[in-house]
mmCIF file of C-alpha atoms in Angstrom:
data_model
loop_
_atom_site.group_PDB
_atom_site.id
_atom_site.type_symbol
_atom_site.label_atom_id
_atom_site.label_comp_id
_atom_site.label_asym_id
_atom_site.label_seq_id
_atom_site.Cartn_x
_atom_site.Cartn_y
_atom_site.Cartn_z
ATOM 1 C CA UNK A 1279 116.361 82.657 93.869
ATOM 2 C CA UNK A 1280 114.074 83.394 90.443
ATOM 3 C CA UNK A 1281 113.022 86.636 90.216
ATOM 4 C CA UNK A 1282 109.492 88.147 88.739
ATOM 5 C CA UNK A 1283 109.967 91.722 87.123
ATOM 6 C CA UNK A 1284 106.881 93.367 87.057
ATOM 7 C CA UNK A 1285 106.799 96.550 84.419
ATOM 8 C CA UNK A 1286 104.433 99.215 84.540
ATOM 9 C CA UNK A 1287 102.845 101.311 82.087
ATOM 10 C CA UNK A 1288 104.829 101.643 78.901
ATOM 11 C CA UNK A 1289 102.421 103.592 76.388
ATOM 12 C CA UNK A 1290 104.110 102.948 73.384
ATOM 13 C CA UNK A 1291 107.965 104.080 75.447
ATOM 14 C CA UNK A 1292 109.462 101.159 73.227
ATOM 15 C CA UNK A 1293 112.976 102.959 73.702
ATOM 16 C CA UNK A 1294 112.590 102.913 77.728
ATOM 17 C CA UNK A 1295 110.620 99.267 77.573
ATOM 18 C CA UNK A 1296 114.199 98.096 75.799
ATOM 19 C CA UNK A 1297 116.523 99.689 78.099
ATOM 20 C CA UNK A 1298 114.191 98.387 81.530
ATOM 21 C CA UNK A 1299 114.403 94.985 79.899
ATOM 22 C CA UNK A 1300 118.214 94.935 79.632
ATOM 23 C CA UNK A 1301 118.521 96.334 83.299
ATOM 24 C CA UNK A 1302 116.772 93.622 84.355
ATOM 25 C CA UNK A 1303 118.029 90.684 82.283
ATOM 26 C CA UNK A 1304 121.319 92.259 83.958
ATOM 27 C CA UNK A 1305 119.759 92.101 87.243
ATOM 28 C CA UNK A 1306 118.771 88.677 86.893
ATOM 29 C CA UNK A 1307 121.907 86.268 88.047
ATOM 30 C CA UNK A 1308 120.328 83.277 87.211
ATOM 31 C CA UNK A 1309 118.621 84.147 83.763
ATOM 32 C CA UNK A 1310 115.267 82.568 84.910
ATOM 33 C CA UNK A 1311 113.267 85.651 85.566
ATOM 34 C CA UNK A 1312 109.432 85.840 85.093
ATOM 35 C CA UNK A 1313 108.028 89.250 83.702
ATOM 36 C CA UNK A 1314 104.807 90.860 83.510
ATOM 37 C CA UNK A 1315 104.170 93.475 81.528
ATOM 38 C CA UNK A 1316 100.952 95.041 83.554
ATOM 39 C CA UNK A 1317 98.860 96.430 80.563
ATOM 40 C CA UNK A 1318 98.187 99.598 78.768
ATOM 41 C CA UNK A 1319 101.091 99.037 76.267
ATOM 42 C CA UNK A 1320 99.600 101.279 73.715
ATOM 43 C CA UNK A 1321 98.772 104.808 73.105
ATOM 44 C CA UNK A 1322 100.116 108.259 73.947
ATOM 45 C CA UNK A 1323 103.940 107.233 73.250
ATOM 46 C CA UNK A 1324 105.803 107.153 69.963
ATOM 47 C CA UNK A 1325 106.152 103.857 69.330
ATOM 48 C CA UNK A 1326 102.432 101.281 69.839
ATOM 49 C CA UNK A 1327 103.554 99.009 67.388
ATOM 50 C CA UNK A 1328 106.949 98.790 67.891
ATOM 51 C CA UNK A 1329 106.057 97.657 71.901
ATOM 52 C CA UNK A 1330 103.536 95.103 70.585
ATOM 53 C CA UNK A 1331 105.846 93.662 68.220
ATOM 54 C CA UNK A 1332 108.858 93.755 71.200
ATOM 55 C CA UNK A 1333 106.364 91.987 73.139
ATOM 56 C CA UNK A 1334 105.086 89.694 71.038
ATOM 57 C CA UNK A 1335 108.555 88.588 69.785
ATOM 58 C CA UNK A 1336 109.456 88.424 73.949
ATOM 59 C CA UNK A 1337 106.649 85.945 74.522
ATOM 60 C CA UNK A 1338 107.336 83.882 71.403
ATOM 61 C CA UNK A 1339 111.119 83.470 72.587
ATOM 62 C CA UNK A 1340 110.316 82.920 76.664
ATOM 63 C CA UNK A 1341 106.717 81.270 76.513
ATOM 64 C CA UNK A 1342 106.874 80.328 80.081
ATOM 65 C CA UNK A 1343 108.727 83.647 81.019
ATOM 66 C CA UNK A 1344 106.600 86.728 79.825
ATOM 67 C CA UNK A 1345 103.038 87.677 80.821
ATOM 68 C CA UNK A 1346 101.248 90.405 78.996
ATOM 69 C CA UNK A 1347 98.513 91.739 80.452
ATOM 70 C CA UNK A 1348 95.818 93.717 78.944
ATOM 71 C CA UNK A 1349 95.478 97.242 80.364
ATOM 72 C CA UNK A 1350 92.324 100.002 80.212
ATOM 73 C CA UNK A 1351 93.740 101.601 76.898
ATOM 74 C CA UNK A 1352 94.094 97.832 75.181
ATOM 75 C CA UNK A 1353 89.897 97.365 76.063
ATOM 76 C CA UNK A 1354 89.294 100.934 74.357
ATOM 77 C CA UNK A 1355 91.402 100.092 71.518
ATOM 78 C CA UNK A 1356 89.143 96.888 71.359
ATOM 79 C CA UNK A 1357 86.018 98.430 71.636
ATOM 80 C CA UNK A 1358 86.134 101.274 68.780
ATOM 81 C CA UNK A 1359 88.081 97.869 66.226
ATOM 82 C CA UNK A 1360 84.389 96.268 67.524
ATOM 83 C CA UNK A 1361 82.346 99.448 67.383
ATOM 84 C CA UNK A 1362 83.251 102.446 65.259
ATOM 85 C CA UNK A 1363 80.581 104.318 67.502
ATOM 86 C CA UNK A 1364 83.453 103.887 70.191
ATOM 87 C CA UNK A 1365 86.620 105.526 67.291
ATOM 88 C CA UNK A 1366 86.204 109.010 69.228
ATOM 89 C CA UNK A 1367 86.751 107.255 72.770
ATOM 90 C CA UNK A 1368 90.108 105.757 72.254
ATOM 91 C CA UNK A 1369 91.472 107.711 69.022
ATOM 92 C CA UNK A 1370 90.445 111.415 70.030
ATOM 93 C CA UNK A 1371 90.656 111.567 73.874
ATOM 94 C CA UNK A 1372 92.779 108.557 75.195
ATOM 95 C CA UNK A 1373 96.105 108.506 72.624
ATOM 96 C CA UNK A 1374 94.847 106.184 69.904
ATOM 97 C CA UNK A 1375 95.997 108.225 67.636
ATOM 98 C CA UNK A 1376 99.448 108.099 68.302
ATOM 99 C CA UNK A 1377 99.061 104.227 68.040
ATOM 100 C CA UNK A 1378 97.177 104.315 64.837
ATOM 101 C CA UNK A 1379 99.750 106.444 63.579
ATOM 102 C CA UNK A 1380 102.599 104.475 64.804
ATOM 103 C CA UNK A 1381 100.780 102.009 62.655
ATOM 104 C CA UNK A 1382 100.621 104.294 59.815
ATOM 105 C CA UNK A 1383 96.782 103.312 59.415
ATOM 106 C CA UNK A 1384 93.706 106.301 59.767
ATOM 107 C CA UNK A 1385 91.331 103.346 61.430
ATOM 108 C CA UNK A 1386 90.918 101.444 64.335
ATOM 109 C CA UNK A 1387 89.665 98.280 61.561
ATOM 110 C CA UNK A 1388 93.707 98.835 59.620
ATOM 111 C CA UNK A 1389 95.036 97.399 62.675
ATOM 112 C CA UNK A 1390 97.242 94.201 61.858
ATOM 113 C CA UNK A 1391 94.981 91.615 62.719
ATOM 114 C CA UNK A 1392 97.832 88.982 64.145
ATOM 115 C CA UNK A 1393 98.104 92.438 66.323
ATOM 116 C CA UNK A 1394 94.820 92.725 67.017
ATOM 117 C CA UNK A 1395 94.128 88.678 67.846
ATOM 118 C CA UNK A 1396 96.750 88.984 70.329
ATOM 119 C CA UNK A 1397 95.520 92.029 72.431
ATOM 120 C CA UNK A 1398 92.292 90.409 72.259
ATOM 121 C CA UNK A 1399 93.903 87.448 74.198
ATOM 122 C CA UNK A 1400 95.256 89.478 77.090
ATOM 123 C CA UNK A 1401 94.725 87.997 80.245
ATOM 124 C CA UNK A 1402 93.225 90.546 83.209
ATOM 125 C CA UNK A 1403 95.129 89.510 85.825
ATOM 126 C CA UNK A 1404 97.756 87.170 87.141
ATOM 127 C CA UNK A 1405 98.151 85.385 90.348
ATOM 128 C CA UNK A 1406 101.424 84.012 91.367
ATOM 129 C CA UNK A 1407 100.200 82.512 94.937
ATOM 130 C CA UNK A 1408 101.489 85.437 96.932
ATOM 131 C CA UNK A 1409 100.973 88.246 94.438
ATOM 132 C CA UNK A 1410 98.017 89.162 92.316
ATOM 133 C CA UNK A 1411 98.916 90.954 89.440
ATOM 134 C CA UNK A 1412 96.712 93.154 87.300
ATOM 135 C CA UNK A 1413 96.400 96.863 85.564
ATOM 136 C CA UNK A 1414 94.368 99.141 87.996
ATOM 137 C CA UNK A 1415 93.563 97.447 90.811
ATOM 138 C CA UNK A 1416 90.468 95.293 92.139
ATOM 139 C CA UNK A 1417 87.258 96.040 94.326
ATOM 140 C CA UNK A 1418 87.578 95.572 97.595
ATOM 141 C CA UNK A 1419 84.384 94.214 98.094
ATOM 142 C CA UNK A 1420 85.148 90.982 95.956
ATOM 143 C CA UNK A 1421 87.080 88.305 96.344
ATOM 144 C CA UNK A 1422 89.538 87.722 93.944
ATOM 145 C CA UNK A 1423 88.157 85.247 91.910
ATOM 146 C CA UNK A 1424 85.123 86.949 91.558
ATOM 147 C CA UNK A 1425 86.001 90.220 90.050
ATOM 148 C CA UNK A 1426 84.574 92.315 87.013
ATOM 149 C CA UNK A 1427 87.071 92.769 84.168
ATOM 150 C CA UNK A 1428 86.133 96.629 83.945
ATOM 151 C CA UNK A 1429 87.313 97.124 87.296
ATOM 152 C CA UNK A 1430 90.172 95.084 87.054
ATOM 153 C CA UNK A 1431 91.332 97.851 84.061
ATOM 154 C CA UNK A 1432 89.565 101.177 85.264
ATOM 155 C CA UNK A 1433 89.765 100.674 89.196
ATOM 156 C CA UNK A 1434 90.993 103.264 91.337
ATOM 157 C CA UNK A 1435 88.505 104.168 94.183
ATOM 158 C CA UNK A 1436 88.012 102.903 97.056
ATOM 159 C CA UNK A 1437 90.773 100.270 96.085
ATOM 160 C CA UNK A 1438 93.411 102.875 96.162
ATOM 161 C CA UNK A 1439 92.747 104.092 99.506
ATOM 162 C CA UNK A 1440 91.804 101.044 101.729
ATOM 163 C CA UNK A 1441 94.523 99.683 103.263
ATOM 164 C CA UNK A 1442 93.148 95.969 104.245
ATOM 165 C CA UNK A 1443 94.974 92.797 103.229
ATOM 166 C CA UNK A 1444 93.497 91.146 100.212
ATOM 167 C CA UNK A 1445 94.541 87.694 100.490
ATOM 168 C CA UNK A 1446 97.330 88.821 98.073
ATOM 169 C CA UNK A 1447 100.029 91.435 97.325
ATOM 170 C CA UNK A 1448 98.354 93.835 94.482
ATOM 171 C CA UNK A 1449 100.756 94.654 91.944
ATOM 172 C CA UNK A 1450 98.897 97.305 89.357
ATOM 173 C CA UNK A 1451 99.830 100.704 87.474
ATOM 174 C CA UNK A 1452 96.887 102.903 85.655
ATOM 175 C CA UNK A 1453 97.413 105.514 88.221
ATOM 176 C CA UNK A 1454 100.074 107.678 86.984
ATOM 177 C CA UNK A 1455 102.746 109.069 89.771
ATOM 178 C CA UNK A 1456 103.804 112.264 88.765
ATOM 179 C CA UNK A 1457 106.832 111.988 90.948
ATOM 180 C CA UNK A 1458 108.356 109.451 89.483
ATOM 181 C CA UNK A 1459 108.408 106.909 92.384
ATOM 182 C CA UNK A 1460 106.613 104.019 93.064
ATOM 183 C CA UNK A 1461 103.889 103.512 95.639
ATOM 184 C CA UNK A 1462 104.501 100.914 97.689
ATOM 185 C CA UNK A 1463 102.178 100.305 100.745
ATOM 186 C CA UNK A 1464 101.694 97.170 102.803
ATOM 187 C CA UNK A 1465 98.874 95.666 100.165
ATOM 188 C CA UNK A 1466 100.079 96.875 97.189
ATOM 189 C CA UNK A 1467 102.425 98.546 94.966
ATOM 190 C CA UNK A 1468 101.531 101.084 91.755
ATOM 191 C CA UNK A 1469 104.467 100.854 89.149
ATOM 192 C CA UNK A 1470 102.930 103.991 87.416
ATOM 193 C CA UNK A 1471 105.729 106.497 87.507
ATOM 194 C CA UNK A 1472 104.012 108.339 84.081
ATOM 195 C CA UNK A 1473 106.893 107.170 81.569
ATOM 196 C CA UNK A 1474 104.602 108.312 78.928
ATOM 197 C CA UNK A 1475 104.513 112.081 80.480
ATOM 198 C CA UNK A 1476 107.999 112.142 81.108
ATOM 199 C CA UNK A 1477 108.901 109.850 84.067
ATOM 200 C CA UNK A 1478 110.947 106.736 84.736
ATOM 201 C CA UNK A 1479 109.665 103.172 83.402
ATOM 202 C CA UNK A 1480 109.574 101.349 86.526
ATOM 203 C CA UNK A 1481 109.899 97.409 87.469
ATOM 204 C CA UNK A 1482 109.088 96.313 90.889
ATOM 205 C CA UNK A 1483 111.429 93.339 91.329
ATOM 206 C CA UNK A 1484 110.017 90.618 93.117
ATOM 207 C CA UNK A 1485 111.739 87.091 94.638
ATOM 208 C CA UNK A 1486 109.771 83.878 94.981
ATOM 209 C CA UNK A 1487 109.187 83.427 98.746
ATOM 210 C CA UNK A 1488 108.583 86.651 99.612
ATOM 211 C CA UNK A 1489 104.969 89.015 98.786
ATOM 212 C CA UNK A 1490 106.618 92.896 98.923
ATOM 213 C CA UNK A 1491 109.332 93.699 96.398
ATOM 214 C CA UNK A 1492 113.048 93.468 97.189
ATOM 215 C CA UNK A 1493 113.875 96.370 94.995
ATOM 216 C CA UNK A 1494 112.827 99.095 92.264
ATOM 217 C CA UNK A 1495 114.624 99.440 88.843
ATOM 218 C CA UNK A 1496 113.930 102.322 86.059
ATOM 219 C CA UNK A 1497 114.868 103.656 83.268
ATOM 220 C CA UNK A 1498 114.342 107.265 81.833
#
């Protein structure tokens, strides 16, 4: 039965992003596996530009395979390339200087621009038919087709706490779990586990038929 591997935050872990990806290509019998990668990529790690080029690379060899999706850290990296008012916001007090470095650039306007074209074409979400896919979360209040990119990457409260059924399984990350294990309740499932801060890189494995994931899989 296909499988759908759905990664959590990487931050520029390119060493654990390559190892995950092997233990799931080995996981996968059938070697027709969806992934999504579910945003904020960048920042804080070693490595920024060596995951965007991993990941660019992955979708260009398995276009119908990979989903990338853009994450909280992606839109600040956005906003200060747009807006130098924003530089401080995502180089000085959310990692983007560890990507700019990574990058060996000083600026957010020396990024690679086939680098910066893709983030810019991130999708906010994805929706499988039984599981809804996205960085931080959604707000309860909307349905899904009707809600606001910011909280799509920033959301935490009241989505984390209410435990109603939203039409879909939420898949998400953004909210790192200092414990290394994954939160799984019945309406959703947060594949933080901090990998950036010293935890596992976590994919929730998922099989077509069925909402909840079958399994876990991680790499330190």
């Amino acid at each position: 039965m296909p499988r759908t591997y759905a990664i959590g935050d990487i931050h520029g872990c390119l060493d654990k992003l390559e190892r995950l990806v092997e233990r799931c290509r080995s996981d996968d019998t059938d070697a027709s596996a969806r992934f999504v990668f579910l945003g904020d990529l960048i920042d804080r790690g070693p490595d920024s530009r060596g995951v965007v080029e991993y990941l660019m690379d992955f979708q260009r060899r398995h276009p119908d395979r990979a989903i990338c999706l853009c994450g909280n850290h992606e839109d600040m990296a956005l906003h200060a390339i747009d807006d130098p008012s924003q530089t401080a916001q995502w180089v000085v007090r959310n990692g983007g200087r560890q990507a700019l470095a990574s990058y060996g650039v000083s600026t957010p306007g020396e990024l690679p621009p086939d680098h910066v074209a893709w983030i810019r074409a991130l999708p906010t979400h994805h929706d499988d038919g039984l599981r809804f896919f996205v960085h931080a979360g959604i707000d309860p209040s909307r349905p899904l087709n009707f809600q606001d990119r910011h909280d799509l990457l920033w959301m935490r409260e009241p989505f984390l706490s209410d435990p109603r059924d939203f039409g879909r399984f939420i898949v998400h990350g953004h909210t790192p779990l200092k414990d290394g294990k994954p939160d799984l309740r019945t309406n959703r499932v947060n594949v933080d586990t901090a990998a950036v801060l010293g935890g596992p890189l976590t994919a929730a494995v998922f099989e077509d038929g069925r909402r909840e994931p079958v399994g876990f899989l991680q790499e330190i």
